CSV table of C-alpha atoms in Angstrom, one decimal:
chain,number,residue,atom,x,y,z
O,1,MET,CA,-37.9,86.1,-20.3
O,2,GLU,CA,-40.3,84.3,-21.3
O,3,SER,CA,-41.3,84.9,-25.8
O,4,ARG,CA,-44.8,86.0,-26.1
O,5,GLN,CA,-44.3,86.6,-29.7
O,6,LEU,CA,-46.2,84.5,-32.2
O,7,VAL,CA,-45.0,82.5,-34.9
O,8,SER,CA,-44.1,84.7,-37.8
O,9,VAL,CA,-45.0,82.4,-41.2
O,10,SER,CA,-43.9,82.8,-44.5
O,11,LYS,CA,-46.3,81.2,-47.3
O,12,GLY,CA,-43.2,78.9,-48.6
O,13,ARG,CA,-42.8,77.3,-45.7
O,14,LEU,CA,-46.6,77.1,-44.6
O,15,ALA,CA,-46.7,75.6,-48.2
O,16,GLY,CA,-44.6,72.8,-47.9
O,17,ASN,CA,-45.6,72.0,-44.3
O,18,ILE,CA,-49.0,71.2,-45.7
O,19,VAL,CA,-47.9,69.6,-49.2
O,20,LEU,CA,-45.4,67.6,-46.5
O,21,ALA,CA,-48.7,67.0,-44.3
O,22,LEU,CA,-50.9,65.0,-46.5
O,23,VAL,CA,-47.6,63.1,-47.5
O,24,ILE,CA,-47.6,61.9,-44.4
O,25,GLY,CA,-50.9,61.4,-43.6
O,26,ALA,CA,-51.9,59.5,-46.4
O,27,LEU,CA,-48.6,57.4,-45.8
O,28,LEU,CA,-49.7,56.9,-42.3
O,29,PRO,CA,-51.0,53.6,-43.2
O,30,LEU,CA,-48.5,52.1,-45.0
O,31,VAL,CA,-46.5,52.4,-41.8
O,32,ALA,CA,-48.7,51.8,-39.5
O,33,VAL,CA,-49.4,47.8,-41.5
O,34,LEU,CA,-45.3,47.8,-41.8
O,35,GLN,CA,-44.2,48.6,-37.8
O,36,ILE,CA,-46.8,46.0,-36.9
O,37,SER,CA,-45.6,43.7,-39.0
O,38,LEU,CA,-41.2,44.1,-37.7
O,39,LEU,CA,-42.7,44.5,-34.3
O,40,PRO,CA,-40.9,48.1,-32.8
O,41,PRO,CA,-42.1,49.6,-30.1
O,42,VAL,CA,-45.3,51.0,-33.0
O,43,LEU,CA,-44.9,54.8,-32.3
O,44,MET,CA,-47.8,56.8,-32.9
O,45,LEU,CA,-46.0,58.9,-36.0
O,46,GLY,CA,-49.4,60.5,-36.9
O,47,GLY,CA,-49.8,62.2,-33.1
O,48,ILE,CA,-45.0,63.1,-33.7
O,49,PHE,CA,-45.2,64.8,-37.1
O,50,ALA,CA,-48.5,66.2,-36.0
O,51,VAL,CA,-46.6,68.9,-33.0
O,52,ARG,CA,-43.3,69.3,-35.0
O,53,MET,CA,-45.8,71.0,-37.5
O,54,GLN,CA,-47.6,73.1,-35.1
O,55,ALA,CA,-44.2,74.1,-33.6
O,56,ARG,CA,-42.7,74.8,-37.0
O,57,ALA,CA,-45.1,76.7,-38.8
O,58,GLY,CA,-48.9,77.3,-37.2
O,59,TRP,CA,-51.8,75.0,-36.6
O,60,LEU,CA,-53.3,74.4,-40.2
O,61,PRO,CA,-50.4,71.8,-41.4
O,62,ALA,CA,-51.1,70.2,-38.0
O,63,ALA,CA,-54.7,69.3,-38.9
O,64,VAL,CA,-54.5,68.9,-42.3
O,65,LEU,CA,-51.8,66.2,-41.3
O,66,PHE,CA,-55.2,64.7,-39.3
O,67,GLY,CA,-57.2,65.3,-41.9
O,68,ALA,CA,-55.0,63.4,-44.2
O,69,ALA,CA,-53.8,60.7,-41.9
O,70,LEU,CA,-58.1,59.9,-40.6
O,71,ALA,CA,-59.4,60.0,-44.5
O,72,SER,CA,-57.3,57.7,-45.7
O,73,THR,CA,-56.7,55.3,-42.7
O,74,MET,CA,-60.6,54.9,-43.3
O,75,TRP,CA,-60.0,54.3,-47.3
O,76,PHE,CA,-57.1,51.5,-46.5
O,77,LEU,CA,-58.2,50.3,-42.8
O,78,GLY,CA,-61.6,51.0,-41.9
O,79,GLU,CA,-63.5,53.3,-40.4
O,80,VAL,CA,-62.2,51.2,-36.3
O,81,MET,CA,-58.8,51.4,-37.5
O,82,ALA,CA,-59.4,56.4,-38.6
O,83,LEU,CA,-61.6,56.1,-34.9
O,84,MET,CA,-57.8,54.3,-33.0
O,85,LEU,CA,-55.9,56.2,-34.3
O,86,LEU,CA,-57.9,59.7,-34.0
O,87,ALA,CA,-57.9,58.3,-29.9
O,88,ALA,CA,-54.5,57.1,-30.3
O,89,ALA,CA,-52.0,59.3,-31.6
O,90,ILE,CA,-54.2,62.8,-33.3
O,91,LEU,CA,-55.9,63.6,-29.4
O,92,PRO,CA,-53.0,63.5,-26.6
O,93,ALA,CA,-50.6,65.7,-29.4
O,94,VAL,CA,-53.8,68.4,-29.0
O,95,TRP,CA,-53.2,67.6,-26.2
O,96,VAL,CA,-49.5,68.0,-25.6
O,97,MET,CA,-49.2,71.5,-28.3
O,98,ARG,CA,-52.0,72.7,-25.5
O,99,GLY,CA,-49.2,72.2,-23.0
O,100,MET,CA,-46.4,73.4,-25.6
O,101,ALA,CA,-48.8,76.8,-26.1
O,102,ARG,CA,-49.1,77.5,-22.1
O,103,LYS,CA,-45.4,76.4,-22.2
O,104,ARG,CA,-45.8,74.7,-18.9
O,105,PRO,CA,-42.7,73.0,-17.5
O,106,PHE,CA,-40.9,70.9,-19.0
O,107,PHE,CA,-40.9,67.7,-17.1
O,108,GLU,CA,-44.5,68.8,-16.4
O,109,GLN,CA,-45.4,68.2,-20.2
O,110,MET,CA,-43.5,65.2,-20.0
O,111,LYS,CA,-45.2,63.4,-17.4
O,112,TRP,CA,-49.1,64.7,-19.0
O,113,GLY,CA,-47.7,63.4,-22.5
O,114,VAL,CA,-46.9,60.0,-22.3
O,115,VAL,CA,-50.3,59.8,-19.7
O,116,ALA,CA,-52.0,61.6,-22.5
O,117,TYR,CA,-50.8,59.0,-25.2
O,118,ALA,CA,-50.9,55.9,-22.8
O,119,LEU,CA,-55.3,57.0,-21.9
O,120,GLY,CA,-56.0,57.8,-26.0
O,121,LEU,CA,-54.2,53.7,-26.2
O,122,VAL,CA,-56.2,52.7,-24.2
O,123,VAL,CA,-59.4,54.0,-25.4
O,124,ALA,CA,-57.9,53.2,-29.0
O,125,MET,CA,-57.3,48.5,-27.4
O,126,VAL,CA,-61.3,49.6,-25.5
O,127,THR,CA,-63.0,51.0,-29.3
O,128,ALA,CA,-60.8,48.1,-30.9
O,129,TYR,CA,-62.2,45.5,-28.6
O,130,LEU,CA,-65.8,45.8,-28.6
O,131,SER,CA,-65.5,46.1,-32.7
O,132,PHE,CA,-63.8,43.0,-32.7
O,133,GLY,CA,-63.3,41.4,-30.2
O,134,GLY,CA,-61.2,39.0,-28.5
O,135,ARG,CA,-60.2,37.8,-32.9
O,136,MET,CA,-57.9,41.0,-32.2
O,137,ILE,CA,-55.3,39.6,-33.0
O,138,ALA,CA,-56.8,37.7,-35.5
O,139,ARG,CA,-58.2,41.0,-36.9
O,140,PHE,CA,-54.7,43.0,-37.3
O,141,THR,CA,-53.4,39.5,-39.1
O,142,ASP,CA,-56.0,39.7,-41.2
O,143,VAL,CA,-54.9,43.7,-41.8
O,144,LEU,CA,-52.1,43.8,-42.5
O,145,ARG,CA,-52.5,40.2,-45.0
O,146,ALA,CA,-54.7,42.7,-46.4
O,147,GLU,CA,-52.7,45.9,-46.9
O,148,PHE,CA,-50.1,43.1,-47.6
O,149,VAL,CA,-51.4,42.1,-51.1
O,150,ARG,CA,-52.4,45.9,-51.9
O,151,MET,CA,-48.5,46.9,-52.1
O,152,PRO,CA,-47.7,47.8,-55.1
O,153,ASP,CA,-44.5,45.0,-55.9
O,154,ALA,CA,-41.8,48.7,-56.4
O,155,ALA,CA,-42.4,49.0,-52.2
O,156,LEU,CA,-42.1,45.9,-51.6
O,157,GLN,CA,-38.9,45.0,-53.6
O,158,PRO,CA,-36.1,46.5,-51.0
O,159,PHE,CA,-37.2,44.4,-48.5
O,160,VAL,CA,-36.7,41.8,-51.7
O,161,GLU,CA,-33.4,43.0,-52.7
O,162,ALA,CA,-32.2,43.1,-48.8
O,163,ILE,CA,-32.9,39.4,-47.7
O,164,ASN,CA,-30.7,38.6,-52.1
O,165,SER,CA,-28.4,41.5,-50.0
O,166,ALA,CA,-28.3,39.5,-47.2
O,167,LEU,CA,-28.3,35.3,-48.5
O,168,SER,CA,-25.0,36.6,-50.6
O,169,LEU,CA,-22.8,37.7,-47.8
O,170,GLY,CA,-24.3,34.4,-45.9
O,171,GLY,CA,-23.0,32.3,-49.4
O,172,ALA,CA,-26.0,31.7,-50.8
O,173,THR,CA,-25.7,30.5,-54.5
O,174,GLY,CA,-29.7,29.9,-55.0
O,175,GLN,CA,-32.3,30.9,-56.7
O,176,ARG,CA,-32.7,34.8,-55.9
O,177,TYR,CA,-35.4,35.6,-55.0
O,178,THR,CA,-38.7,37.0,-56.3
O,179,VAL,CA,-41.4,40.1,-55.6
O,180,ALA,CA,-43.8,36.9,-55.9
O,181,LEU,CA,-41.9,34.6,-53.6
O,182,TYR,CA,-42.0,37.4,-51.2
O,183,ARG,CA,-45.1,36.8,-50.8
O,184,GLU,CA,-46.1,33.7,-51.0
O,185,GLN,CA,-44.3,33.2,-48.0
O,186,LEU,CA,-45.1,36.5,-46.6
O,187,ASP,CA,-49.0,35.4,-46.3
O,188,GLY,CA,-47.6,31.6,-44.6
O,189,VAL,CA,-45.2,33.7,-42.2
O,190,LEU,CA,-48.5,36.1,-41.3
O,191,ASP,CA,-50.0,32.8,-40.3
O,192,LEU,CA,-47.2,32.1,-38.6
O,193,MET,CA,-46.7,34.9,-37.1
O,194,GLN,CA,-50.0,35.8,-35.0
O,195,GLN,CA,-49.1,33.5,-32.1
O,196,THR,CA,-45.9,35.7,-31.4
O,197,TYR,CA,-48.4,39.0,-32.0
O,198,ALA,CA,-50.2,38.1,-29.7
O,199,GLN,CA,-47.8,37.6,-26.6
O,200,ALA,CA,-45.6,40.9,-28.2
O,201,LEU,CA,-48.6,43.4,-29.7
O,202,PRO,CA,-49.0,44.6,-26.6
O,203,GLY,CA,-45.8,45.2,-25.8
O,204,ALA,CA,-44.7,47.0,-28.3
O,205,LEU,CA,-48.0,49.4,-28.6
O,206,LEU,CA,-47.4,50.6,-24.6
O,207,THR,CA,-43.2,50.8,-25.4
O,208,GLY,CA,-44.8,53.3,-28.4
O,209,ALA,CA,-47.1,54.9,-26.6
O,210,LEU,CA,-43.7,56.2,-24.2
O,211,LEU,CA,-41.9,57.0,-26.8
O,212,SER,CA,-44.1,59.0,-29.1
O,213,GLY,CA,-45.3,60.7,-25.3
O,214,VAL,CA,-41.7,61.6,-24.5
O,215,ILE,CA,-40.6,63.1,-28.2
O,216,SER,CA,-43.5,65.2,-29.1
O,217,VAL,CA,-42.9,67.3,-26.5
O,218,PHE,CA,-39.1,67.4,-26.8
O,219,TRP,CA,-39.2,67.6,-30.7
O,220,GLY,CA,-42.3,70.4,-31.0
O,221,ASN,CA,-40.3,72.7,-27.5
O,222,TRP,CA,-37.2,71.7,-29.9
O,223,THR,CA,-38.4,73.7,-32.4
O,224,MET,CA,-40.1,76.2,-30.3
O,225,ALA,CA,-36.9,77.0,-28.6
O,226,ARG,CA,-34.8,77.5,-31.6
O,227,GLN,CA,-37.6,80.2,-32.7
O,228,GLY,CA,-37.5,81.7,-29.4
O,229,ARG,CA,-40.0,80.9,-28.1
O,230,ALA,CA,-39.6,78.5,-25.5
O,231,THR,CA,-37.9,79.7,-22.2
O,232,ASN,CA,-35.8,78.0,-19.8
O,233,GLU,CA,-38.5,76.4,-18.0
O,234,SER,CA,-41.1,74.8,-21.0
O,235,PHE,CA,-37.2,73.7,-22.7
O,236,VAL,CA,-35.3,71.4,-21.7
O,237,GLY,CA,-32.5,69.6,-23.5
O,238,MET,CA,-31.1,66.2,-23.2
O,239,THR,CA,-28.3,66.8,-21.0
O,240,GLY,CA,-30.2,67.4,-17.6
O,241,TRP,CA,-33.1,64.1,-17.7
O,242,PHE,CA,-32.8,62.5,-15.2
O,243,LEU,CA,-35.2,59.5,-13.9
O,244,PRO,CA,-36.3,59.6,-10.7
O,245,ALA,CA,-35.3,57.9,-7.8
O,246,GLN,CA,-39.1,56.6,-7.5
O,247,LEU,CA,-39.0,55.7,-11.1
O,248,THR,CA,-36.4,53.9,-11.8
O,249,TRP,CA,-37.3,51.3,-8.0
O,250,GLY,CA,-40.7,51.5,-10.3
O,251,LEU,CA,-38.9,50.1,-14.0
O,252,LEU,CA,-37.5,47.4,-12.3
O,253,GLY,CA,-39.9,46.6,-9.6
O,254,LEU,CA,-41.9,46.2,-13.0
O,255,TRP,CA,-39.4,44.7,-14.9
O,256,VAL,CA,-39.0,41.6,-12.6
O,257,ALA,CA,-43.2,41.3,-12.2
O,258,GLY,CA,-43.1,40.5,-15.3
O,259,LEU,CA,-40.3,38.2,-15.2
O,260,VAL,CA,-42.0,36.7,-12.3
O,261,LEU,CA,-45.4,36.7,-13.9
O,262,ALA,CA,-43.3,34.2,-17.0
O,263,MET,CA,-41.9,32.3,-14.7
O,264,GLY,CA,-44.8,31.2,-12.6
O,265,GLY,CA,-46.9,29.1,-15.9
O,266,TYR,CA,-49.2,31.7,-16.3
O,267,SER,CA,-51.1,31.4,-19.2
O,268,ALA,CA,-50.0,35.7,-20.2
O,269,GLY,CA,-46.7,35.1,-18.4
O,270,PRO,CA,-45.3,35.6,-21.5
O,271,THR,CA,-47.6,38.7,-22.3
O,272,ALA,CA,-46.7,40.3,-18.9
O,273,TYR,CA,-43.6,39.6,-19.1
O,274,ASP,CA,-43.0,41.1,-22.5
O,275,ALA,CA,-44.8,44.4,-21.9
O,276,THR,CA,-42.7,45.8,-18.9
O,277,ARG,CA,-39.2,44.3,-19.9
O,278,SER,CA,-40.3,47.0,-23.4
O,279,LEU,CA,-42.1,49.6,-20.8
O,280,ALA,CA,-38.4,49.4,-19.0
O,281,CYS,CA,-36.5,48.9,-21.2
O,282,ALA,CA,-37.5,52.1,-23.1
O,283,GLY,CA,-36.8,54.3,-19.7
O,284,PHE,CA,-34.1,52.6,-19.3
O,285,PHE,CA,-33.2,53.6,-23.3
O,286,ILE,CA,-33.6,56.9,-23.0
O,287,GLN,CA,-31.7,57.4,-19.4
O,288,ALA,CA,-28.6,56.0,-20.9
O,289,MET,CA,-29.7,58.8,-24.3
O,290,ALA,CA,-29.3,62.0,-21.7
O,291,ALA,CA,-26.8,59.5,-20.1
O,292,LEU,CA,-24.2,59.6,-23.4
O,293,ASP,CA,-25.7,62.8,-24.1
O,294,ARG,CA,-23.6,64.8,-20.4
O,295,ARG,CA,-20.6,62.9,-21.7
O,296,MET,CA,-20.4,63.7,-25.8
O,297,LEU,CA,-20.9,67.4,-23.7
O,298,ARG,CA,-18.0,67.9,-21.2
O,299,SER,CA,-15.5,65.5,-23.8
O,300,GLY,CA,-16.8,69.5,-26.2
O,301,ARG,CA,-18.4,67.4,-29.2
O,302,GLU,CA,-19.5,69.3,-31.4
O,303,LEU,CA,-23.6,69.6,-31.2
O,304,GLY,CA,-23.9,68.6,-34.2
O,305,ARG,CA,-22.2,65.1,-33.6
O,306,ARG,CA,-24.0,64.5,-30.6
O,307,LYS,CA,-27.2,64.7,-32.6
O,308,LEU,CA,-25.9,62.0,-35.6
O,309,LEU,CA,-24.7,59.9,-32.5
O,310,ILE,CA,-27.8,59.5,-31.0
O,311,GLY,CA,-30.1,59.7,-34.0
O,312,LEU,CA,-27.7,56.9,-34.9
O,313,LEU,CA,-28.9,54.8,-31.5
O,314,CYS,CA,-32.3,55.1,-31.4
O,315,ALA,CA,-32.6,54.0,-34.5
O,316,ALA,CA,-30.5,50.6,-33.5
O,317,GLY,CA,-32.8,50.8,-30.7
O,318,LEU,CA,-36.0,50.6,-32.1
O,319,LEU,CA,-34.5,48.5,-34.7
O,320,LEU,CA,-33.0,45.5,-33.0
O,321,PRO,CA,-33.7,44.0,-30.6
O,322,ASP,CA,-30.1,43.2,-28.4
O,323,ALA,CA,-29.0,47.2,-29.0
O,324,ALA,CA,-32.1,48.2,-27.7
O,325,VAL,CA,-31.5,45.4,-24.3
O,326,LEU,CA,-28.2,46.8,-23.7
O,327,LEU,CA,-28.7,50.3,-23.9
O,328,ALA,CA,-30.9,50.2,-21.6
O,329,VAL,CA,-28.7,47.9,-19.3
O,330,MET,CA,-26.2,50.4,-19.3
O,331,GLY,CA,-29.2,52.9,-18.6
O,332,VAL,CA,-29.8,50.9,-15.5
O,333,ALA,CA,-26.6,51.4,-14.6
O,334,SER,CA,-26.7,55.1,-14.6
O,335,ALA,CA,-29.4,55.2,-13.3
O,336,LEU,CA,-28.8,53.3,-10.0
O,337,PHE,CA,-25.3,55.0,-10.2
O,338,GLY,CA,-25.0,58.2,-12.1
O,339,SER,CA,-24.8,61.8,-9.8
O,340,HIS,CA,-28.5,61.4,-9.9
O,341,GLY,CA,-28.8,57.8,-9.0
O,342,ALA,CA,-31.2,55.8,-6.9
O,343,LEU,CA,-28.3,54.8,-4.7
O,344,LYS,CA,-26.1,57.8,-5.3
O,345,ARG,CA,-26.7,61.5,-4.2
O,346,PRO,CA,-24.7,63.8,-6.4
O,347,ALA,CA,-22.1,66.3,-3.3
O,348,ASN,CA,-23.2,68.9,-5.3
O,349,PRO,CA,-26.8,69.6,-6.8
O,350,ASP,CA,-25.9,72.7,-9.4
O,351,GLN,CA,-23.5,71.1,-11.2
O,352,SER,CA,-24.4,67.6,-10.6
O,353,ASP,CA,-26.0,67.7,-14.6
O,354,ARG,CA,-22.5,67.9,-15.5
O,355,ASP,CA,-20.4,66.5,-13.5
O,356,ASP,CA,-21.6,62.3,-13.4
O,357,PRO,CA,-19.5,59.7,-13.1
O,358,GLN,CA,-18.1,56.8,-15.3
O,359,GLU,CA,-22.2,55.6,-17.2
């Protein structure tokens, strides 16, 4: 039975979420710069955290996060970047919250959440093009350089220590890195990476938009389910996630099309391949996580251990390209040959989420 009761929020929880919203909003420009510089899938974290806060403590903390994020982005990165944040993260998050409040069917929410973030990204990119013209990537590089100059030494020290630790493990006995040396070399690296950004950034942004839609819908509705405010239709756990056959073939076709463009010698071929590969890998990565969750459930793993392993694998998939590809390949096998696979019909559809074959 659908619960129509409003969430009861204590003053302490409300105050805590507002403080957290201010902190997250203030840090978002720094985190965005780090995401773009490292080129993992660029998650729209402002939208993701706002959806979570709205589900947990109501609209006020989400509105505070939006306001803090816009103000911080405008202060550090300028008005254009603030408009891009509004289009790519804030408006899609509001759309997701709307679907959650109306308790739409879960996979309908998922579909339209991904569409909202994708359209928001398109609007953000059009805004960037109208503002910066053909120098969009160069402008992004200039923004990164300016933000690294702004960063205090304490913020860069962990990266320096990580480099020194890696050098020590590798047997290097030369002079240790310092923050000053790191800054000097980083400036040259940014010049060299501008071409890399031109090729890889579109894929990182598109993949980040897809994953942001999935994470926002899942995390928000999961939070509502824990509070007893979701229905069997408005929230479905990962054990019930399967890529439809049409989407499986579509992602594989997209991947192959990008490869053909890359091998055809087109100037935009490498960029197209990187974007299509990233999108396909993201879709099959989600399928792999769902298949793994089903297997752990069947083997009797506790919920806490399942969540920990899934979280670690998600982090590895986001930060390590080789791990992402390996998990995507596992997802392809599951999407093709699993109980709901594109090449196999389940013998008993009503029990198919519990009788997946060896994936």
